[in-house]
CSV table of C-alpha atoms and ligand atoms in Angstrom, one decimal:
chain,number,residue,atom,x,y,z
K,18,MET,CA,150.4,35.6,-89.5
K,19,LEU,CA,150.9,35.3,-93.4
K,20,PRO,CA,148.2,38.2,-95.0
K,21,ALA,CA,145.2,36.8,-95.6
K,22,ARG,CA,144.4,36.9,-99.3
K,23,VAL,CA,141.4,35.8,-101.8
K,24,VAL,CA,142.9,33.6,-104.6
K,25,GLY,CA,141.6,34.9,-108.0
K,26,SER,CA,138.0,32.9,-109.2
K,27,SER,CA,140.6,31.8,-112.6
K,28,SER,CA,141.1,28.9,-110.8
K,29,VAL,CA,138.1,28.2,-110.2
K,30,PRO,CA,136.8,24.3,-110.5
K,31,SER,CA,133.6,25.4,-111.5
K,32,THR,CA,130.5,23.0,-112.1
K,33,MET,CA,129.9,26.1,-114.7
K,34,PRO,CA,131.7,28.0,-117.6
K,35,LEU,CA,133.4,30.9,-116.2
K,36,TYR,CA,132.4,34.2,-117.6
K,37,THR,CA,135.5,34.9,-119.8
K,38,HIS,CA,135.7,38.6,-119.9
K,39,SER,CA,139.1,39.2,-121.3
K,40,SER,CA,138.4,36.8,-124.4
K,41,VAL,CA,135.5,38.8,-125.7
K,42,ALA,CA,135.6,40.3,-129.1
K,43,PRO,CA,136.9,43.7,-129.3
K,44,GLN,CA,133.7,46.1,-128.5
K,45,GLY,CA,132.5,47.6,-131.9
K,46,LEU,CA,133.4,44.2,-133.6
K,47,LEU,CA,130.0,42.3,-132.9
K,48,ARG,CA,127.5,43.1,-130.2
K,49,VAL,CA,124.2,40.3,-129.8
K,50,GLU,CA,121.3,42.1,-128.3
K,51,GLY,CA,119.5,38.7,-127.1
K,52,PHE,CA,119.6,35.5,-129.4
K,53,SER,CA,118.1,36.2,-132.4
K,54,LEU,CA,118.7,34.0,-135.1
K,55,PRO,CA,121.3,35.6,-137.4
K,56,ALA,CA,123.3,36.3,-133.8
K,57,LEU,CA,123.8,32.4,-133.3
K,58,ALA,CA,124.5,31.9,-136.7
K,59,VAL,CA,127.5,34.2,-135.9
K,60,CYS,CA,128.0,32.5,-132.1
K,61,PHE,CA,128.4,29.2,-134.3
K,62,VAL,CA,130.9,30.5,-136.6
K,63,LEU,CA,133.0,32.6,-134.0
K,64,GLY,CA,132.6,30.1,-131.6
K,65,ALA,CA,132.1,31.2,-127.8
K,66,LEU,CA,133.9,33.8,-128.2
K,67,ALA,CA,130.9,35.8,-129.6
K,68,CYS,CA,128.7,34.8,-127.4
K,69,THR,CA,129.5,35.7,-123.6
K,70,PRO,CA,127.4,37.2,-121.2
K,71,GLU,CA,129.2,40.6,-122.2
K,72,ASP,CA,127.4,40.8,-125.1
K,73,HIS,CA,123.9,39.5,-123.9
K,74,GLU,CA,122.1,41.9,-121.7
K,75,ARG,CA,118.4,40.0,-121.6
K,76,PRO,CA,117.2,40.0,-118.8
K,77,ARG,CA,116.3,36.8,-117.0
K,78,ASP,CA,113.0,36.4,-114.8
K,79,GLY,CA,113.0,40.0,-114.4
K,80,PHE,CA,116.4,40.8,-113.2
K,81,PRO,CA,119.4,42.0,-115.2
K,82,GLU,CA,122.4,40.3,-116.5
K,83,ARG,CA,124.4,43.2,-115.0
K,84,LEU,CA,124.2,43.8,-111.2
K,85,ASP,CA,124.9,47.9,-112.0
K,86,ARG,CA,121.5,47.7,-114.5
K,87,LEU,CA,119.7,46.8,-111.2
K,88,ALA,CA,121.9,49.2,-109.3
K,89,PRO,CA,124.8,51.6,-110.4
K,90,ASP,CA,126.3,51.9,-107.0
K,91,LEU,CA,124.9,50.0,-104.3
K,92,ALA,CA,127.4,52.5,-101.4
K,93,GLU,CA,124.9,55.3,-102.1
K,94,LEU,CA,121.9,53.1,-101.3
K,95,PRO,CA,120.6,52.9,-97.9
K,96,SER,CA,122.8,50.5,-95.8
K,97,TYR,CA,122.1,48.6,-92.4
K,98,GLU,CA,123.0,45.4,-90.0
K,99,PRO,CA,121.2,43.1,-88.5
K,100,ALA,CA,121.7,42.3,-84.7
K,101,PHE,CA,122.2,38.7,-85.1
K,102,PRO,CA,124.2,38.3,-88.7
K,103,LEU,CA,124.1,35.3,-90.1
K,104,TRP,CA,128.1,33.8,-90.6
K,105,THR,CA,129.1,32.6,-93.7
K,106,ASN,CA,132.8,31.5,-93.0
K,107,GLY,CA,133.6,34.6,-91.8
K,108,ALA,CA,132.9,37.0,-94.9
K,109,ASP,CA,132.5,40.6,-94.7
K,110,LYS,CA,128.9,41.8,-95.9
K,111,ARG,CA,127.0,44.8,-96.5
K,112,ARG,CA,123.6,45.1,-96.9
K,113,PHE,CA,121.8,47.5,-98.8
K,114,VAL,CA,117.9,48.3,-99.3
K,115,GLN,CA,116.3,50.1,-102.1
K,116,THR,CA,112.6,51.0,-102.5
K,117,PRO,CA,110.8,51.5,-105.4
K,118,ASP,CA,109.8,55.3,-105.5
K,119,GLY,CA,113.2,55.7,-103.3
K,120,THR,CA,111.6,56.4,-99.5
K,121,PRO,CA,112.8,55.0,-96.8
K,122,ALA,CA,112.3,51.2,-95.6
K,123,HIS,CA,110.6,50.2,-92.5
K,124,PRO,CA,110.4,46.9,-91.3
K,125,GLY,CA,106.7,47.1,-90.9
K,126,ALA,CA,105.6,47.6,-94.7
K,127,ILE,CA,107.8,46.8,-97.3
K,128,PRO,CA,106.7,47.8,-100.6
K,129,VAL,CA,106.5,45.2,-103.2
K,130,GLY,CA,109.3,45.7,-105.7
K,131,THR,CA,111.8,46.4,-102.9
K,132,LEU,CA,115.1,45.4,-103.5
K,133,PHE,CA,117.4,43.8,-100.7
K,134,PHE,CA,121.2,43.3,-101.4
K,135,LYS,CA,123.8,41.4,-99.7
K,136,GLN,CA,127.5,41.4,-100.5
K,137,PHE,CA,130.0,39.0,-99.5
K,138,ALA,CA,133.7,39.9,-99.8
K,139,TYR,CA,136.9,38.5,-98.1
K,140,ASP,CA,139.3,41.8,-97.2
K,141,GLY,CA,138.0,43.8,-99.8
K,142,VAL,CA,137.9,41.2,-102.7
K,143,VAL,CA,134.2,40.9,-103.3
K,144,ILE,CA,132.8,37.3,-104.1
K,145,GLU,CA,129.0,37.9,-104.8
K,146,THR,CA,125.9,40.1,-104.5
K,147,ARG,CA,122.9,38.6,-103.2
K,148,VAL,CA,119.2,40.0,-104.2
K,149,ILE,CA,115.8,39.7,-102.7
K,150,ARG,CA,112.8,41.4,-104.9
K,151,VAL,CA,109.7,41.7,-102.8
K,152,GLY,CA,107.2,40.2,-105.2
K,153,GLU,CA,103.6,40.6,-105.9
K,154,SER,CA,103.4,37.0,-105.3
K,155,GLY,CA,106.3,36.2,-103.0
K,156,PRO,CA,110.3,36.8,-103.2
K,157,GLU,CA,112.3,36.7,-106.2
K,158,TYR,CA,116.1,36.0,-106.1
K,159,ALA,CA,119.2,36.4,-107.9
K,160,VAL,CA,122.9,36.3,-107.5
K,161,TYR,CA,125.5,38.3,-109.2
K,162,VAL,CA,129.0,36.9,-109.5
K,163,HIS,CA,132.1,39.3,-109.2
K,164,GLU,CA,134.7,37.8,-110.9
K,165,ASP,CA,136.9,40.2,-110.6
K,166,GLY,CA,136.8,40.8,-106.9
K,167,SER,CA,135.9,44.7,-107.6
K,168,ALA,CA,132.3,45.9,-106.1
K,169,LEU,CA,131.1,46.6,-109.5
K,170,GLY,CA,131.1,45.0,-112.9
K,171,ALA,CA,129.2,41.9,-111.6
K,172,ARG,CA,127.1,39.6,-113.4
K,173,ARG,CA,124.3,37.2,-113.1
K,174,MET,CA,125.5,33.7,-111.8
K,175,ALA,CA,124.4,30.9,-114.8
K,176,PRO,CA,121.2,29.2,-114.2
K,177,ASP,CA,122.4,25.9,-113.4
K,178,GLY,CA,124.7,25.2,-110.5
K,179,VAL,CA,126.4,26.4,-107.5
K,180,ARG,CA,130.1,28.0,-107.8
K,181,GLU,CA,133.0,27.2,-105.8
K,182,VAL,CA,135.1,30.1,-105.2
K,183,PRO,CA,138.8,29.3,-103.2
K,184,VAL,CA,139.5,31.3,-100.8
K,185,VAL,CA,142.7,32.4,-98.3
K,186,PHE,CA,141.3,34.1,-95.5
K,187,GLU,CA,142.9,34.1,-92.0
K,188,GLY,CA,145.5,32.0,-92.6
K,189,GLU,CA,142.8,29.5,-93.7
K,190,THR,CA,142.1,27.9,-97.2
K,191,PHE,CA,138.4,26.8,-98.0
K,192,SER,CA,136.3,27.3,-101.2
K,193,HIS,CA,133.3,29.9,-100.6
K,194,VAL,CA,130.4,28.7,-102.3
K,195,ILE,CA,128.1,30.7,-104.0
K,196,PRO,CA,124.7,28.7,-103.8
K,197,HIS,CA,122.1,28.6,-107.0
K,198,GLU,CA,119.1,30.6,-106.9
K,199,THR,CA,116.8,27.8,-106.0
K,200,GLN,CA,118.6,27.3,-103.0
K,201,CYS,CA,117.6,30.3,-101.5
K,202,ALA,CA,114.1,29.5,-100.2
K,203,ALA,CA,115.6,27.0,-98.2
K,204,CYS,CA,116.2,29.3,-95.4
K,205,HIS,CA,114.0,32.4,-96.9
K,206,GLU,CA,110.7,30.5,-97.2
K,207,ALA,CA,110.9,28.5,-94.2
K,208,GLY,CA,108.3,30.4,-92.0
K,209,MET,CA,110.1,33.7,-90.9
K,210,GLY,CA,111.1,35.3,-94.1
K,211,PRO,CA,111.3,36.1,-96.5
K,212,VAL,CA,113.2,39.1,-95.6
K,213,LEU,CA,114.9,37.8,-92.6
K,214,GLY,CA,117.4,40.6,-91.3
K,215,PHE,CA,115.4,43.9,-92.0
K,216,THR,CA,112.9,43.1,-89.6
K,217,ALA,CA,111.6,44.7,-86.0
K,218,PRO,CA,114.0,42.7,-83.7
K,219,GLN,CA,117.0,42.4,-86.0
K,220,LEU,CA,117.0,46.0,-86.2
K,221,ALA,CA,116.2,47.3,-82.9
K,222,VAL,CA,119.0,48.4,-81.0
K,223,HIS,CA,120.2,45.8,-78.1
K,224,GLU,CA,121.6,47.2,-75.5
K,225,PRO,CA,124.1,45.1,-73.6
K,226,GLU,CA,121.9,43.7,-70.6
K,227,GLN,CA,124.5,44.2,-68.0
K,228,ASP,CA,122.3,43.0,-64.7
K,229,GLU,CA,124.2,43.8,-61.4
K,230,ASP,CA,124.0,39.8,-60.3
K,231,ASP,CA,124.2,39.1,-64.1
K,232,ASP,CA,126.7,35.7,-64.0
K,233,GLU,CA,128.8,34.2,-66.6
K,234,ARG,CA,126.3,31.4,-67.4
K,235,ALA,CA,123.9,33.6,-68.1
K,236,ALA,CA,125.8,36.0,-70.4
K,237,LEU,CA,127.0,32.7,-71.9
K,238,GLU,CA,123.3,32.0,-72.4
K,239,ARG,CA,122.3,35.2,-73.7
K,240,ASP,CA,125.4,35.3,-76.4
K,241,VAL,CA,124.4,31.7,-77.8
K,242,THR,CA,120.3,32.4,-78.1
K,243,GLY,CA,121.2,35.9,-80.1
K,244,TYR,CA,123.6,33.5,-82.2
K,245,VAL,CA,120.7,31.1,-82.7
K,246,GLN,CA,118.1,33.8,-83.9
K,247,GLY,CA,120.3,35.2,-86.6
K,248,ASN,CA,121.6,31.6,-87.5
K,249,CYS,CA,119.4,28.8,-87.0
K,250,VAL,CA,115.4,30.4,-86.5
K,251,HIS,CA,115.1,30.7,-90.2
K,252,CYS,CA,114.3,27.0,-90.2
K,253,HIS,CA,114.1,26.2,-86.5
K,254,ASN,CA,111.1,28.2,-85.5
K,255,GLY,CA,108.6,25.1,-85.5
K,256,SER,CA,106.0,26.3,-88.5
K,257,GLY,CA,106.0,23.2,-89.8
K,258,VAL,CA,106.1,24.8,-93.3
K,259,PRO,CA,108.2,22.3,-95.3
K,260,GLY,CA,112.1,22.8,-93.8
K,261,ALA,CA,110.8,24.2,-90.9
K,262,SER,CA,112.3,22.3,-88.2
K,263,PHE,CA,111.6,22.3,-83.9
K,264,ASP,CA,111.5,25.6,-82.6
K,265,MET,CA,114.4,27.6,-81.5
K,266,ARG,CA,113.1,31.2,-81.3
K,267,SER,CA,114.5,32.9,-77.5
K,268,GLU,CA,111.6,32.3,-75.9
K,269,VAL,CA,111.9,28.6,-75.9
K,270,PHE,CA,115.2,28.3,-76.8
K,271,VAL,CA,116.6,26.9,-73.6
K,272,ALA,CA,113.6,24.6,-72.9
K,273,ASN,CA,113.4,23.1,-76.0
K,274,THR,CA,117.3,22.4,-76.1
K,275,VAL,CA,118.7,21.5,-72.6
K,276,GLY,CA,117.8,18.1,-71.6
K,277,MET,CA,115.1,17.5,-74.6
K,278,PRO,CA,115.8,14.2,-77.2
K,279,THR,CA,116.1,15.2,-80.7
K,280,THR,CA,112.8,14.2,-82.7
K,281,GLY,CA,114.6,14.9,-86.4
K,282,SER,CA,114.7,11.3,-88.4
K,283,ALA,CA,117.5,12.8,-90.3
K,284,SER,CA,119.9,13.5,-87.4
K,285,ALA,CA,121.7,11.4,-84.9
K,286,ALA,CA,119.4,10.1,-81.6
K,287,GLY,CA,120.8,11.8,-78.2
K,288,LEU,CA,120.1,14.6,-76.3
K,289,ARG,CA,120.3,18.4,-78.0
K,290,VAL,CA,121.8,19.4,-75.2
K,291,VAL,CA,123.4,17.4,-72.1
K,292,PRO,CA,123.7,19.7,-69.4
K,293,GLY,CA,127.7,19.9,-68.8
K,294,ASP,CA,128.5,17.8,-71.5
K,295,PRO,CA,128.7,19.6,-74.5
K,296,GLU,CA,130.6,16.2,-76.6
K,297,ALA,CA,127.8,14.5,-76.3
K,298,SER,CA,125.1,17.2,-77.0
K,299,VAL,CA,123.7,16.8,-80.6
K,300,LEU,CA,123.5,20.5,-80.5
K,301,TYR,CA,126.9,20.9,-80.3
K,302,GLN,CA,128.0,18.5,-83.0
K,303,ALA,CA,125.9,19.5,-85.5
K,304,PHE,CA,127.5,23.1,-84.9
K,305,VAL,CA,131.1,21.5,-85.5
K,306,ALA,CA,129.9,19.4,-88.2
K,307,ARG,CA,131.1,16.0,-86.2
K,308,GLN,CA,129.3,12.6,-87.1
K,309,PRO,CA,126.8,11.2,-86.3
K,310,ALA,CA,125.2,14.5,-86.4
K,311,ALA,CA,124.2,16.2,-89.4
K,312,PRO,CA,126.1,19.6,-90.1
K,313,MET,CA,124.3,22.6,-88.8
K,314,PRO,CA,122.9,24.8,-90.5
K,315,PRO,CA,123.2,22.3,-93.4
K,316,LEU,CA,123.8,24.6,-96.2
K,317,GLY,CA,125.6,27.9,-96.4
K,318,VAL,CA,128.8,27.3,-94.5
K,319,GLN,CA,132.1,25.9,-95.5
K,320,ARG,CA,134.4,27.3,-92.7
K,321,ARG,CA,132.7,26.7,-89.1
K,322,ASP,CA,132.5,29.5,-86.8
K,323,GLN,CA,135.1,28.7,-84.2
K,324,GLN,CA,134.6,31.2,-82.1
K,325,THR,CA,131.3,30.6,-81.6
K,326,ALA,CA,131.4,26.8,-81.4
K,327,ALA,CA,133.6,27.8,-78.4
K,328,LEU,CA,130.9,29.6,-77.1
K,329,VAL,CA,128.6,27.4,-77.3
K,330,HIS,CA,130.6,24.7,-75.6
K,331,ALA,CA,131.1,27.3,-72.8
K,332,TRP,CA,127.6,27.8,-72.4
K,333,ILE,CA,127.3,23.8,-72.2
K,334,GLU,CA,129.6,23.0,-69.7
K,335,SER,CA,128.4,25.8,-67.7
K,336,LEU,CA,124.5,24.3,-67.5
S,424,LIG,C1,121.7,28.7,-94.6
S,424,LIG,C2,120.4,29.8,-94.8
S,424,LIG,C3,120.1,30.8,-96.1
S,424,LIG,C4,120.3,30.8,-97.5
S,424,LIG,C5,120.8,29.6,-98.2
S,424,LIG,C6,120.2,32.0,-98.1
S,424,LIG,N1,120.0,32.8,-96.7
S,424,LIG,FE1,119.8,35.2,-97.7
S,424,LIG,N2,119.6,35.5,-95.4
S,424,LIG,C7,120.0,34.7,-94.5
S,424,LIG,C8,119.5,35.3,-93.3
S,424,LIG,C9,119.5,34.7,-91.8
S,424,LIG,C10,119.4,36.9,-93.8
S,424,LIG,C11,119.6,37.9,-92.7
S,424,LIG,C12,120.5,37.8,-91.5
S,424,LIG,C13,121.9,38.8,-92.4
S,424,LIG,O1,122.2,39.5,-92.9
S,424,LIG,O2,122.8,38.3,-91.8
S,424,LIG,C14,119.5,36.5,-94.8
S,424,LIG,C15,119.9,37.9,-95.8
S,424,LIG,C16,119.8,38.1,-97.0
S,424,LIG,C17,119.4,39.2,-97.6
S,424,LIG,C18,119.2,40.3,-97.3
S,424,LIG,C19,118.0,41.3,-97.2
S,424,LIG,C20,117.1,39.6,-95.8
S,424,LIG,O3,116.5,38.9,-96.3
S,424,LIG,O4,117.7,40.0,-94.6
S,424,LIG,C21,120.0,38.9,-98.9
S,424,LIG,C22,119.4,40.0,-100.0
S,424,LIG,C23,119.5,37.8,-98.8
S,424,LIG,N3,120.0,37.2,-97.6
S,424,LIG,C24,119.9,36.7,-100.2
S,424,LIG,C25,119.8,35.7,-100.5
S,424,LIG,C26,119.8,35.0,-101.6
S,424,LIG,C27,119.8,35.4,-103.0
S,424,LIG,C28,120.0,33.8,-101.4
S,424,LIG,C29,120.1,32.1,-102.8
S,424,LIG,C30,121.3,32.4,-103.3
S,424,LIG,C31,119.9,33.7,-99.9
S,424,LIG,N4,120.1,34.6,-99.4
S,424,LIG,C32,120.2,32.0,-99.1
S,424,LIG,C33,119.9,33.3,-94.4
S,424,LIG,C34,119.9,32.5,-95.8
S,425,LIG,C1,118.3,25.4,-93.9
S,425,LIG,C2,117.5,25.3,-92.8
S,425,LIG,C3,118.2,25.0,-91.4
S,425,LIG,C4,119.5,25.3,-90.7
S,425,LIG,C5,119.4,27.2,-91.1
S,425,LIG,C6,119.2,25.0,-89.9
S,425,LIG,N1,119.1,24.0,-89.4
S,425,LIG,FE1,119.3,22.3,-88.2
S,425,LIG,N2,117.9,21.1,-89.0
S,425,LIG,C7,117.0,21.4,-90.2
S,425,LIG,C8,116.5,20.7,-90.7
S,425,LIG,C9,115.3,20.1,-91.7
S,425,LIG,C10,116.9,19.2,-89.6
S,425,LIG,C11,115.8,17.9,-89.4
S,425,LIG,C12,114.8,17.8,-89.0
S,425,LIG,C13,114.3,16.5,-89.2
S,425,LIG,O1,114.7,15.8,-89.5
S,425,LIG,O2,112.8,16.3,-89.0
S,425,LIG,C14,117.1,20.1,-88.5
S,425,LIG,C15,117.9,19.4,-87.5
S,425,LIG,C16,118.6,19.7,-86.5
S,425,LIG,C17,119.3,18.9,-85.1
S,425,LIG,C18,119.1,17.8,-84.7
S,425,LIG,C19,117.8,16.9,-84.7
S,425,LIG,C20,117.0,17.6,-83.5
S,425,LIG,O3,115.7,16.4,-83.3
S,425,LIG,O4,117.4,18.1,-82.6
S,425,LIG,C21,119.8,20.2,-84.2
S,425,LIG,C22,120.2,19.5,-83.3
S,425,LIG,C23,119.8,21.3,-84.9
S,425,LIG,N3,119.4,21.4,-86.1
S,425,LIG,C24,120.6,22.5,-84.8
S,425,LIG,C25,120.7,23.8,-85.2
S,425,LIG,C26,121.1,25.0,-85.3
S,425,LIG,C27,121.8,24.8,-83.9
S,425,LIG,C28,121.4,25.4,-86.4
S,425,LIG,C29,122.4,26.9,-86.0
S,425,LIG,C30,123.3,26.7,-85.9
S,425,LIG,C31,120.4,24.9,-87.3
S,425,LIG,N4,120.1,23.8,-86.7
S,425,LIG,C32,120.5,25.5,-88.5
S,425,LIG,C33,117.2,22.6,-90.8
S,425,LIG,C34,118.0,23.6,-90.2
């Protein structure tokens, strides 16, 4: 197998201007603090060179332009791992939490001002870091892009548009799409959030349940149900808020899917799960992004999770 690698983001066909660190005027020649009128005039004269974000440190929406201004070194913060992580193209993720006074965080009582960080990497090449701040009146979001692939030195994504980073990973070529800050609410504010992975059930220690008479079907069902908790339930929780859909929480997952017709106006007609027939099951079709079902999850995945597709297939076949 070819060694996995990540293509440098300089070849990004981006919908937004790239941050061109290397083309910045020599340090000390010119430092623009905010965009004051004289600074703008200088920008105009020197062209974009003097006006890259390298020199522009003004916070936007309360978040600084540089990640290290928020946390100098994420690796020094407490980290955690949810029991049922969200799949994102197979990327490695690291998650950190920082309370305002540095005391340990507890899922039951998260103080205002707490920061959550989630960093995405492929084979050690860091792509992006997403941040949620627990605000007075709801969550605040920021996304930082790691232009050089290193953990340090990330800059806030420009306010206009998503960003595609070409990646070669595990022998597959695809674009890792960095979502825009306006897309976070689709998952983080659809009835379960805002914090989705730092919750009591996600942090509980899940001992692998091994029943004496545990059969293969039960084991498959448990694995599928767990996966769904981490990857679907933030929207599929039956809460009725905008963006939410039918309930797939563990207690009702089987009852609401097996032999149940679809209800969503936006999706294919049929049964969510046809016992014994994965190919005819809308849930499976949606999972592998096969028409006419709308691909599920509807955002955040550019490279489908084949291993879990096989698991869902095997579970439906076993019914
Ligand atoms: C497709 C759904 C989805 C979208 C879109 C999404 N997230 Fe998340 N996010 C999740 C889920 C599910 C978790 C928890 C599981 C995990 O960490 O693997 C999570 C976890 C996080 C965490 C760790 C804290 C927590 O809630 O557990 C941060 C920080 C975060 N997301 C930031 C963002 C930001 C910023 C955006 C927008 C740019 C965003 N996310 C978009 C689903 C999503
Ligand atoms: C970002 C939110 C979101 C996520 C995450 C998400 N879905 Fe959906 N899903 C929706 C919406 C919205 C609809 C359309 C509902 C409608 O038309 O009323 C839908 C529809 C569906 C449908 C067809 C509608 C029906 O009545 O059966 C299936 C099946 C489905 N989703 C499965 C999944 C699975 C499996 C996952 C996880 C792997 C998932 N979804 C993740 C939002 C989401």
